Coordinates of C-alpha atoms in Angstrom, one line a residue:
X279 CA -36.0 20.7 -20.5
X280 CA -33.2 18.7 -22.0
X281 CA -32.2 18.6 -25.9
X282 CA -34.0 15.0 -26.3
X283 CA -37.1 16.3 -25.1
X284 CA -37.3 19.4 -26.9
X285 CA -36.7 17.4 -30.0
X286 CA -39.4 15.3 -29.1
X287 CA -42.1 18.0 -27.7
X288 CA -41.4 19.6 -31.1
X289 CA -42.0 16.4 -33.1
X290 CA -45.4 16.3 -31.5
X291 CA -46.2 19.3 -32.0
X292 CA -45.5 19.2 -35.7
X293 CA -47.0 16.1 -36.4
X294 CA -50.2 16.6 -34.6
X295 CA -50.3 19.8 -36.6
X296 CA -49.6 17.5 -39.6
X297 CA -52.5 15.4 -38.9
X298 CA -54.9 18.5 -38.2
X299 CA -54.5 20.1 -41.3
X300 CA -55.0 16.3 -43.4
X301 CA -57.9 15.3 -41.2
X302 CA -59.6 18.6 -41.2
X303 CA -58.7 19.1 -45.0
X304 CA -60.7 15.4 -45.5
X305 CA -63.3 16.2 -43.5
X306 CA -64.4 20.0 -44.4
X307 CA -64.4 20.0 -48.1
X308 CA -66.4 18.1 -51.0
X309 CA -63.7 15.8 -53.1
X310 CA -64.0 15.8 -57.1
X311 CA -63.4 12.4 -59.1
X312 CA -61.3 13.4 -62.4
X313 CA -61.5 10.6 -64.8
X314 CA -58.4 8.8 -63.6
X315 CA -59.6 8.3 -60.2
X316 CA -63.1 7.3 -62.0
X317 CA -61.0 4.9 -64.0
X318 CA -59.3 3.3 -60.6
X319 CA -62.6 3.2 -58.9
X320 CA -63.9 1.4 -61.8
X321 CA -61.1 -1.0 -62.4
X322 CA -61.1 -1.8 -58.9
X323 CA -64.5 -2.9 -58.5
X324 CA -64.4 -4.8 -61.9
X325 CA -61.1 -6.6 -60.4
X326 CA -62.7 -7.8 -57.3
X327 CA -66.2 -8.9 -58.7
X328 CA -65.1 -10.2 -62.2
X329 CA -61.3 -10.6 -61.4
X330 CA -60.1 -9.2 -64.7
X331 CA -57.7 -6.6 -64.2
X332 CA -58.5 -4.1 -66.5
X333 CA -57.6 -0.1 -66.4
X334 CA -60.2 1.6 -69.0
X335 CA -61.4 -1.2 -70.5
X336 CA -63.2 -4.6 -69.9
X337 CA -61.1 -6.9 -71.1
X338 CA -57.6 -7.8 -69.4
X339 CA -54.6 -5.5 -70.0
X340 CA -51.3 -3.5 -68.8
X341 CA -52.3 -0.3 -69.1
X342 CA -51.3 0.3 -65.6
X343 CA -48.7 -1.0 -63.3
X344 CA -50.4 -3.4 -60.0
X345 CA -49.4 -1.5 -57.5
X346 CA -52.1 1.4 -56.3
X347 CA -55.1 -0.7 -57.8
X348 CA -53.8 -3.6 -55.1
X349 CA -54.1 -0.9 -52.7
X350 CA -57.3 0.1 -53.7
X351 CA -58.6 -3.3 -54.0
X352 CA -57.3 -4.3 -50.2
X353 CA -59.1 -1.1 -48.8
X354 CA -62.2 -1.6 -50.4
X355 CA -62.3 -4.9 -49.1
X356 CA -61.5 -3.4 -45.8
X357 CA -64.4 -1.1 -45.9
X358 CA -66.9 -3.3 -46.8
X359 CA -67.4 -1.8 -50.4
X360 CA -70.4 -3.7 -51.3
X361 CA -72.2 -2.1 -48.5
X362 CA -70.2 1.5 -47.7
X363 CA -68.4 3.9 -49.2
X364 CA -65.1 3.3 -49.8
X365 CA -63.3 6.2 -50.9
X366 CA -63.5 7.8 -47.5
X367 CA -61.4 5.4 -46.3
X368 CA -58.7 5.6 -48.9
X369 CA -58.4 9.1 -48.6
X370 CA -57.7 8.6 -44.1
X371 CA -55.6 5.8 -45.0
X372 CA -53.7 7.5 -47.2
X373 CA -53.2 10.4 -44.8
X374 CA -51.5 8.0 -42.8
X375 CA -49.4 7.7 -45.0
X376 CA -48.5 11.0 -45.7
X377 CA -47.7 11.1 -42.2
X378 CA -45.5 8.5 -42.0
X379 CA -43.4 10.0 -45.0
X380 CA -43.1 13.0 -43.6
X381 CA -41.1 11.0 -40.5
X382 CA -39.3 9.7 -43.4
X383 CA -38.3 13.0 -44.6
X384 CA -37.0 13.5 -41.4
X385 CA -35.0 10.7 -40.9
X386 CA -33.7 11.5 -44.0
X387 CA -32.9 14.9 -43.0
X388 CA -31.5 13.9 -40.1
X389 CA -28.4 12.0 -41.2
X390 CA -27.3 15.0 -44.0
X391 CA -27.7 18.3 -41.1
X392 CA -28.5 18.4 -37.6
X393 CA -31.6 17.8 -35.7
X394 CA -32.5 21.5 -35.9
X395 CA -32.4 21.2 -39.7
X396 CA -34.7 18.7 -39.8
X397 CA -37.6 19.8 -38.1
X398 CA -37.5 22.5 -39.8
X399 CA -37.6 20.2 -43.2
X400 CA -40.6 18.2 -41.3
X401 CA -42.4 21.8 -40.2
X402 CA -41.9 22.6 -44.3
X403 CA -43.2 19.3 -45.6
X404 CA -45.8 19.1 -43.1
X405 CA -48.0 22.6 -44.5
X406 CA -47.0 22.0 -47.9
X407 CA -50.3 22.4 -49.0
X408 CA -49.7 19.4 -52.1
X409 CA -49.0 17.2 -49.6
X410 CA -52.3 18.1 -47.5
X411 CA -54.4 18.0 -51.2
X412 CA -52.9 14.8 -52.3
X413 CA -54.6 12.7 -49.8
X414 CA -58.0 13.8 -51.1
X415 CA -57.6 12.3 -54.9
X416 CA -58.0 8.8 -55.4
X417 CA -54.6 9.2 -57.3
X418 CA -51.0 7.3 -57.0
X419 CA -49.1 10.5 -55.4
X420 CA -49.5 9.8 -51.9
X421 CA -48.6 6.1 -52.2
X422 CA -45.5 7.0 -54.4
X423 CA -44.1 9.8 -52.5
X424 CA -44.1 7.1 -49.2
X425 CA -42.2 4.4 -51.0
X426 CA -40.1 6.3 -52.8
X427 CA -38.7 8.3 -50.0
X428 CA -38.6 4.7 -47.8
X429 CA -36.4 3.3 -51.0
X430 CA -34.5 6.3 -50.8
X431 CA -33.5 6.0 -46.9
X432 CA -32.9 2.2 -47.3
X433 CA -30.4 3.3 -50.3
X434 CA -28.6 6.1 -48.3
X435 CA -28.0 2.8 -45.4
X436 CA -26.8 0.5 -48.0
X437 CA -24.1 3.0 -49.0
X438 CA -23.2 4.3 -45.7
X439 CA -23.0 0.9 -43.5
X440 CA -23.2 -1.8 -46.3
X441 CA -25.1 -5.0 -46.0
X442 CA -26.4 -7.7 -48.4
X443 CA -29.5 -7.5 -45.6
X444 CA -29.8 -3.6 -46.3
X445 CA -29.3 -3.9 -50.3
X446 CA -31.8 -6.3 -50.4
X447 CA -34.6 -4.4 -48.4
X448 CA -34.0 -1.5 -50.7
X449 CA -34.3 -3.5 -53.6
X450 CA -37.9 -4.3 -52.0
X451 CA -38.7 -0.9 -51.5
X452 CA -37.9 0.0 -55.0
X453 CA -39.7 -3.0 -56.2
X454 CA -43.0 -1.4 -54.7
X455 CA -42.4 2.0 -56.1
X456 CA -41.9 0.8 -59.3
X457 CA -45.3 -1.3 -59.0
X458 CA -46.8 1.9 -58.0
X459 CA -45.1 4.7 -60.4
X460 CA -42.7 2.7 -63.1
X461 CA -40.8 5.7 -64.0
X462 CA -38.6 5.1 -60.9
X463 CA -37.2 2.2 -62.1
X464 CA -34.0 3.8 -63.7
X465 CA -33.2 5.0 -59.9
X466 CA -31.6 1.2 -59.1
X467 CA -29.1 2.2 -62.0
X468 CA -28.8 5.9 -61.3
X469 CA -27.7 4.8 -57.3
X470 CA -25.5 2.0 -58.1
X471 CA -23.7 3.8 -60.8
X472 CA -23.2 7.1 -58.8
X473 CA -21.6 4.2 -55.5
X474 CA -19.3 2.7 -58.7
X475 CA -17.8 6.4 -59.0
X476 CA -17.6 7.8 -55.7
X477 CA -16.1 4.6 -53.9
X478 CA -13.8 3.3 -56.5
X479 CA -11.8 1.0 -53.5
X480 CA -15.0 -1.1 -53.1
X481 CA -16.2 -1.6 -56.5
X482 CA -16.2 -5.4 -56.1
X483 CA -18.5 -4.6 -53.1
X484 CA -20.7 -2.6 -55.2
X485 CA -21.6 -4.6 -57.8
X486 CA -22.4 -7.1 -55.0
X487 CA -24.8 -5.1 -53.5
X488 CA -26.5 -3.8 -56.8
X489 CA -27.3 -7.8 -57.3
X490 CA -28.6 -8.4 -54.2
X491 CA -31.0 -5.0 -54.8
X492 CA -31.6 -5.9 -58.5
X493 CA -32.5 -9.6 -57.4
X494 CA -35.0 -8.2 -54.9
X495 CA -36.5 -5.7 -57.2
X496 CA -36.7 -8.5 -59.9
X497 CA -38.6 -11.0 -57.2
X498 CA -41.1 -8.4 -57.0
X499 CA -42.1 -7.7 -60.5
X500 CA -42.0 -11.3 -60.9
X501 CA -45.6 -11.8 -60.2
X502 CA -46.6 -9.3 -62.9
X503 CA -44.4 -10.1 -65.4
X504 CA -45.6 -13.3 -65.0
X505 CA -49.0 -12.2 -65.1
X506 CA -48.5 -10.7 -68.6
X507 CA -47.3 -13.3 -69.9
X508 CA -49.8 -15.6 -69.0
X509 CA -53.1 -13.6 -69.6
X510 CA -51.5 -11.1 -72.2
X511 CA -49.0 -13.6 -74.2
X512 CA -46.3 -10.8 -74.2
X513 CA -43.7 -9.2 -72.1
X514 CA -44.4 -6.4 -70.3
X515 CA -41.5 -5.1 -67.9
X516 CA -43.7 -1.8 -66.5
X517 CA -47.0 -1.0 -68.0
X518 CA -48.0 -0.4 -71.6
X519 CA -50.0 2.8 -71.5
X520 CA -48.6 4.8 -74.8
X521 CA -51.4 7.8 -74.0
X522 CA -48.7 9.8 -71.7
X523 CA -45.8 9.7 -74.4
X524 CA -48.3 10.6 -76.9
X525 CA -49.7 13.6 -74.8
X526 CA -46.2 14.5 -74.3
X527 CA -46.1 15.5 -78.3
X528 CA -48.4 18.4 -78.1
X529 CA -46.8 21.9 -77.3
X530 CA -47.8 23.6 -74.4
X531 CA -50.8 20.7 -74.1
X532 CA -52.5 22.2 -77.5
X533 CA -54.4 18.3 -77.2
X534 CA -56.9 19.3 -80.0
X535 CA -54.2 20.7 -82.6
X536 CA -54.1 17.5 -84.7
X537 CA -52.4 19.9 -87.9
X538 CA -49.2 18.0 -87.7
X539 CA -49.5 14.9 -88.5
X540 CA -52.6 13.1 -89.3
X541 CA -53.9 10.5 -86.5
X542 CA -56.1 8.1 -88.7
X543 CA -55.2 4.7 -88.6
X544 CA -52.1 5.0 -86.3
X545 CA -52.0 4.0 -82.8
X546 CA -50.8 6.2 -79.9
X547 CA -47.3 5.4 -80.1
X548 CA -47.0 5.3 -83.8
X549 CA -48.6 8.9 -83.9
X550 CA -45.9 10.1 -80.4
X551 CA -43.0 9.2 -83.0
X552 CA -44.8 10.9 -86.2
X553 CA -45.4 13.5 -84.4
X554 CA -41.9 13.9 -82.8
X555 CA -40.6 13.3 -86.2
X556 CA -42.5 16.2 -87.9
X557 CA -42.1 18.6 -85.2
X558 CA -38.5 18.3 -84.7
X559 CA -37.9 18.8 -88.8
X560 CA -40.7 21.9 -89.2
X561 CA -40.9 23.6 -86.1
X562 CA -37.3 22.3 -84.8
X563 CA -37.6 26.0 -82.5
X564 CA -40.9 25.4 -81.1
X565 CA -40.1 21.4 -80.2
X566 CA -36.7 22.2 -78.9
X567 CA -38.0 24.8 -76.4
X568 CA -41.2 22.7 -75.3
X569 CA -38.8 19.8 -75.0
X570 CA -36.8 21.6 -72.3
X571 CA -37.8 24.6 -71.1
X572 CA -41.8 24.0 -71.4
X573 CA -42.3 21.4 -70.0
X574 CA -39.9 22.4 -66.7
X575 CA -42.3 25.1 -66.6
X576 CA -45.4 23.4 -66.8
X577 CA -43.9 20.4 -64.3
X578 CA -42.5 23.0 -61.7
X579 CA -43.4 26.5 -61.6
X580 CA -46.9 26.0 -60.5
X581 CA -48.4 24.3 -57.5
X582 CA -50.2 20.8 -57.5
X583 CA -53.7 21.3 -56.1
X584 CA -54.4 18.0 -55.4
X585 CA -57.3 15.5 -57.8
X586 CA -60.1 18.5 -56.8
X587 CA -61.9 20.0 -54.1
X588 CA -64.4 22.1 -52.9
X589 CA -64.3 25.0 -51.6
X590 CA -60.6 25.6 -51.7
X591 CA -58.8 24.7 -48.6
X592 CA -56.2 27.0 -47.7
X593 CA -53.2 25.1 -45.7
X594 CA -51.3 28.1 -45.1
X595 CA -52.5 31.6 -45.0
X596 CA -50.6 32.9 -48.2
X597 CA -50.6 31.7 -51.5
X598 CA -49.4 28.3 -52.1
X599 CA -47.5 29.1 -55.4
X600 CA -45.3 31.7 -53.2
X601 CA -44.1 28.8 -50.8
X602 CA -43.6 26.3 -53.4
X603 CA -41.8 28.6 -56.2
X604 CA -39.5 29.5 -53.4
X605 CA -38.8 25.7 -52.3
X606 CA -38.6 25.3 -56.3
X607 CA -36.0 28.1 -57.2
X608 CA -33.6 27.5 -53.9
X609 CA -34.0 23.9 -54.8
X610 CA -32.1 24.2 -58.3
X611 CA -29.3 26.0 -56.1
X612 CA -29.3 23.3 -53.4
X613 CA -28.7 20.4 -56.7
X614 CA -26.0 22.1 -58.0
X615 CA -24.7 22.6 -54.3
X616 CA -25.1 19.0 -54.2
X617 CA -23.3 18.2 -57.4
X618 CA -20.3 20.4 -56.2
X619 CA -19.4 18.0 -53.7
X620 CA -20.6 15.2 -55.5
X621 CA -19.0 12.0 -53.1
X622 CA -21.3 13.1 -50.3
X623 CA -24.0 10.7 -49.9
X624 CA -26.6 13.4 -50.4
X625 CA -26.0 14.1 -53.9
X626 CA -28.2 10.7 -54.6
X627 CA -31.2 13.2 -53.5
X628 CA -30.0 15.6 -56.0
X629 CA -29.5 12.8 -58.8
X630 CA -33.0 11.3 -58.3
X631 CA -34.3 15.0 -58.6
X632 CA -32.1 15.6 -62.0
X633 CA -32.7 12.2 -63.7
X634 CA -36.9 12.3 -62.9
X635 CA -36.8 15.6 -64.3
X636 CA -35.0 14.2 -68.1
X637 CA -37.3 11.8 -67.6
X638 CA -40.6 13.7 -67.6
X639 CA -39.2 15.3 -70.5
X640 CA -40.1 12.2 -72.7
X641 CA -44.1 12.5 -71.3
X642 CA -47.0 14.8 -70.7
X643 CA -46.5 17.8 -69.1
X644 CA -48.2 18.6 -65.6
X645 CA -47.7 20.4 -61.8
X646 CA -49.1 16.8 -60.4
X647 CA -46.0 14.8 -61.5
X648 CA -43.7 17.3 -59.8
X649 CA -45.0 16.2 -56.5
X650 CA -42.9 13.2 -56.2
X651 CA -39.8 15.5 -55.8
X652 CA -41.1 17.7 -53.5
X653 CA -40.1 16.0 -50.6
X654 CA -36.5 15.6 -51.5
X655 CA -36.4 19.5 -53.0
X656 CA -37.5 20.5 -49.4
X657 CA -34.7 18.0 -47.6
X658 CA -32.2 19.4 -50.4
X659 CA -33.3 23.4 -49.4
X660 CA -33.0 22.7 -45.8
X661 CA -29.2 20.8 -46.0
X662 CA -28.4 23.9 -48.4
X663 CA -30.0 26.6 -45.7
X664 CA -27.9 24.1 -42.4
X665 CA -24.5 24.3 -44.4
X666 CA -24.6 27.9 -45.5
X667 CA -25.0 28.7 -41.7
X668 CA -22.3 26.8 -40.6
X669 CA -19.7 28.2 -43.0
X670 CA -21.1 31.5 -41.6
X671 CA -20.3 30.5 -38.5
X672 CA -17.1 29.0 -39.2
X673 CA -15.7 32.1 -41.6
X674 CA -17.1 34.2 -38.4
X675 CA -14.9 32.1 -35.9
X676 CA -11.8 32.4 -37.9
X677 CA -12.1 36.2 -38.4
X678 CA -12.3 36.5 -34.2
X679 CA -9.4 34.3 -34.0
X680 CA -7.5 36.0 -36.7
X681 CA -8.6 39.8 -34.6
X682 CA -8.0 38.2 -31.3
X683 CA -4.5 35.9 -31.6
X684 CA -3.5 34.6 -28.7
X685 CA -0.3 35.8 -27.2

């Protein structure tokens, strides 16, 4: 057998054993509804029979960007809602999707190590049990982590065989993450900004192609934007949930100490910023630290279990937290690897990692927002694990060739 075709026989092998594990998971356990999922289900069956869109509440609102509730709302349809049970379906589809990001992880893989490399990332990302638990909860990760990693890929092309074509497709990709997950909006800056440094004979070119992206990620926020400003008479460039900033305020999620600063009469941004205000001038220590290391500890060190389930469903037969922690800690060496040589076009995987990670800072802290990253940490580990081998084997061929000169 060939190269080609061991490639492929193993790329069947791993997916099938992706879609095993996703399909079994689905089918052999019994799948909780936290209240955002029951806030979804809600708002999508309120959106379709009343057409007010409305995330916990009645009457129309922002709360949440359109992105996963359109989802929702088209699968529902799909499955009949009125008459069946549509969460079933969510949950296959989005295993679908899971396992069409995982051949995005290894296209992605692909073009920073060799194909060895990246089955190994695919093998990683395929049993990572978040990634199995995820397509159980009626939840944006799944969803996210697809897009995201698509936008990610189409970035990597514009920057490696520029195209107003290519910048404009990524711009669309990034336009649907951000409908889905508007933290990842900053990423159209972060990219474009780390092209303007690295490639300072094309900079002309550059700010070209961030137009053409911005201009496609603008014509697909238009229709919301719009929407807000019709129905809600303001301007409303993401979503105007305040509940995660506020959340964010409370060290080490103590939710019911309301000591600090009294809550009466102040809405949930107004009490975020009294809050910030009175913690960072009397307990300047205890802020500081939650506002840095705490929260990286309560986003990272821990495993994302998915929205529920039971019994527990065990992916892999060893702890989850041992697999991921490992992933985790050889990650932070594989970003500052990254950094080192910081023109390569791989370093934008190490950027998105950094700049999401500030940018949780500023919000509530938990293991399910981590998930987003896990894909790239994995990629990141694996490129680390490919290069380290070859400088092994390269410092090995120079010290036989220094032993053995020729003569």
């Amino acid at each position: 057998m060939n190269r080609k075709k061991r490639v492929w026989a193993a790329l069947v092998v791993i997916f099938l054993l992706a879609a095993y594990v996703r399909i079994d998971f689905l089918r052999s356990v019994d799948h909780e509804m936290p209240h955002d999922s029951l806030n979804y289900d809600k708002m999508v069956r309120q959106l379709l029979e009343t057409g007010v869109y409305a995330y916990n509440g009645e009457t129309p609102n922002a709360l949440v960007t359109p992105g996963y509730p359109l989802f929702l709302a088209a699968v529902y349809e799909i499955a009949d809602y009125k008459e069946h049970d549509p969460l079933p379906w969510v949950r296959y589809i989005q295993a679908l999707l899971s396992l069409a990001a995982l051949g995005l992880v290894y296209r992605i893989a692909r073009r920073f190590s060799g194909e060895l490399t990246a089955l190994i990332a695919l093998l990683i990302a395929a049993v990572y049990p978040p990634f199995v638990w995820a397509n159980g909860a009626i939840l944006t990760e799944v969803l996210a982590i697809f897009l995201l990693l698509g936008y990610l890929l189409a970035q990597i092309r514009v920057f490696e065989t520029p195209s107003y074509g290519r910048a404009a497709a990524a711009g669309i990709w990034l336009g649907l993450t951000v409908l889905v997950r508007p933290e990842f909006l900053p990423l159209i800056a972060v990219a474009f900004a780390f092209q303007w440094l690295r490639d300072k004979e094309a900079r002309k070119r550059t700010i070209r192609l961030f137009v053409c992206t911005a201009a496609a990620v603008v014509l697909l926020l238009a229709p919301w934007w719009i929407r807000n400003a019709v129905t809600l008479h303001q301007w409303v460039a993401t979503a105007t949930q305040e509940n995660p900033f506020r959340a964010g305020t409370y060290p080490y999620n103590t939710f019911n100490d309301e000591s600090l600063v009294d809550p009466a009469g102040k809405t949930e941004k107004e009490l975020a910023i009294a809050r910030l205000k009175a913690g960072f001038t009397t307990q300047p220590g205890l802020f500081i630290k939650w506002y840095t290391i705490g929260k990286m500890q309560y986003v990272y060190q821990s495993v994302y279990r998915g929205g529920g389930h039971q019994p527990y469903y065990p992916v892999i037969p060893f702890d989850a937290n041992l697999l991921h922690r490992a992933l985790v800690l050889s990650g932070a060496i594989a970003v500052l690897a990254a950094l080192r040589r910081w023109r390569e076009t791989v370093t934008l995987l190490a950027l998105t990692v950094i700049v999401m990670s500030l940018i949780r800072l500023g919000f509530v802290a938990d293991y399910r927002y981590n998930v987003t990253m896990m894909p790239l940490i994995i990629i990141l580990d694996c490129v680390l694990g490919w290069r380290a081998v070859m400088w092994w084997k390269g410092r090995r061929t120079q010290k036989t060739v220094v032993s053995n000169p020729i003569k």
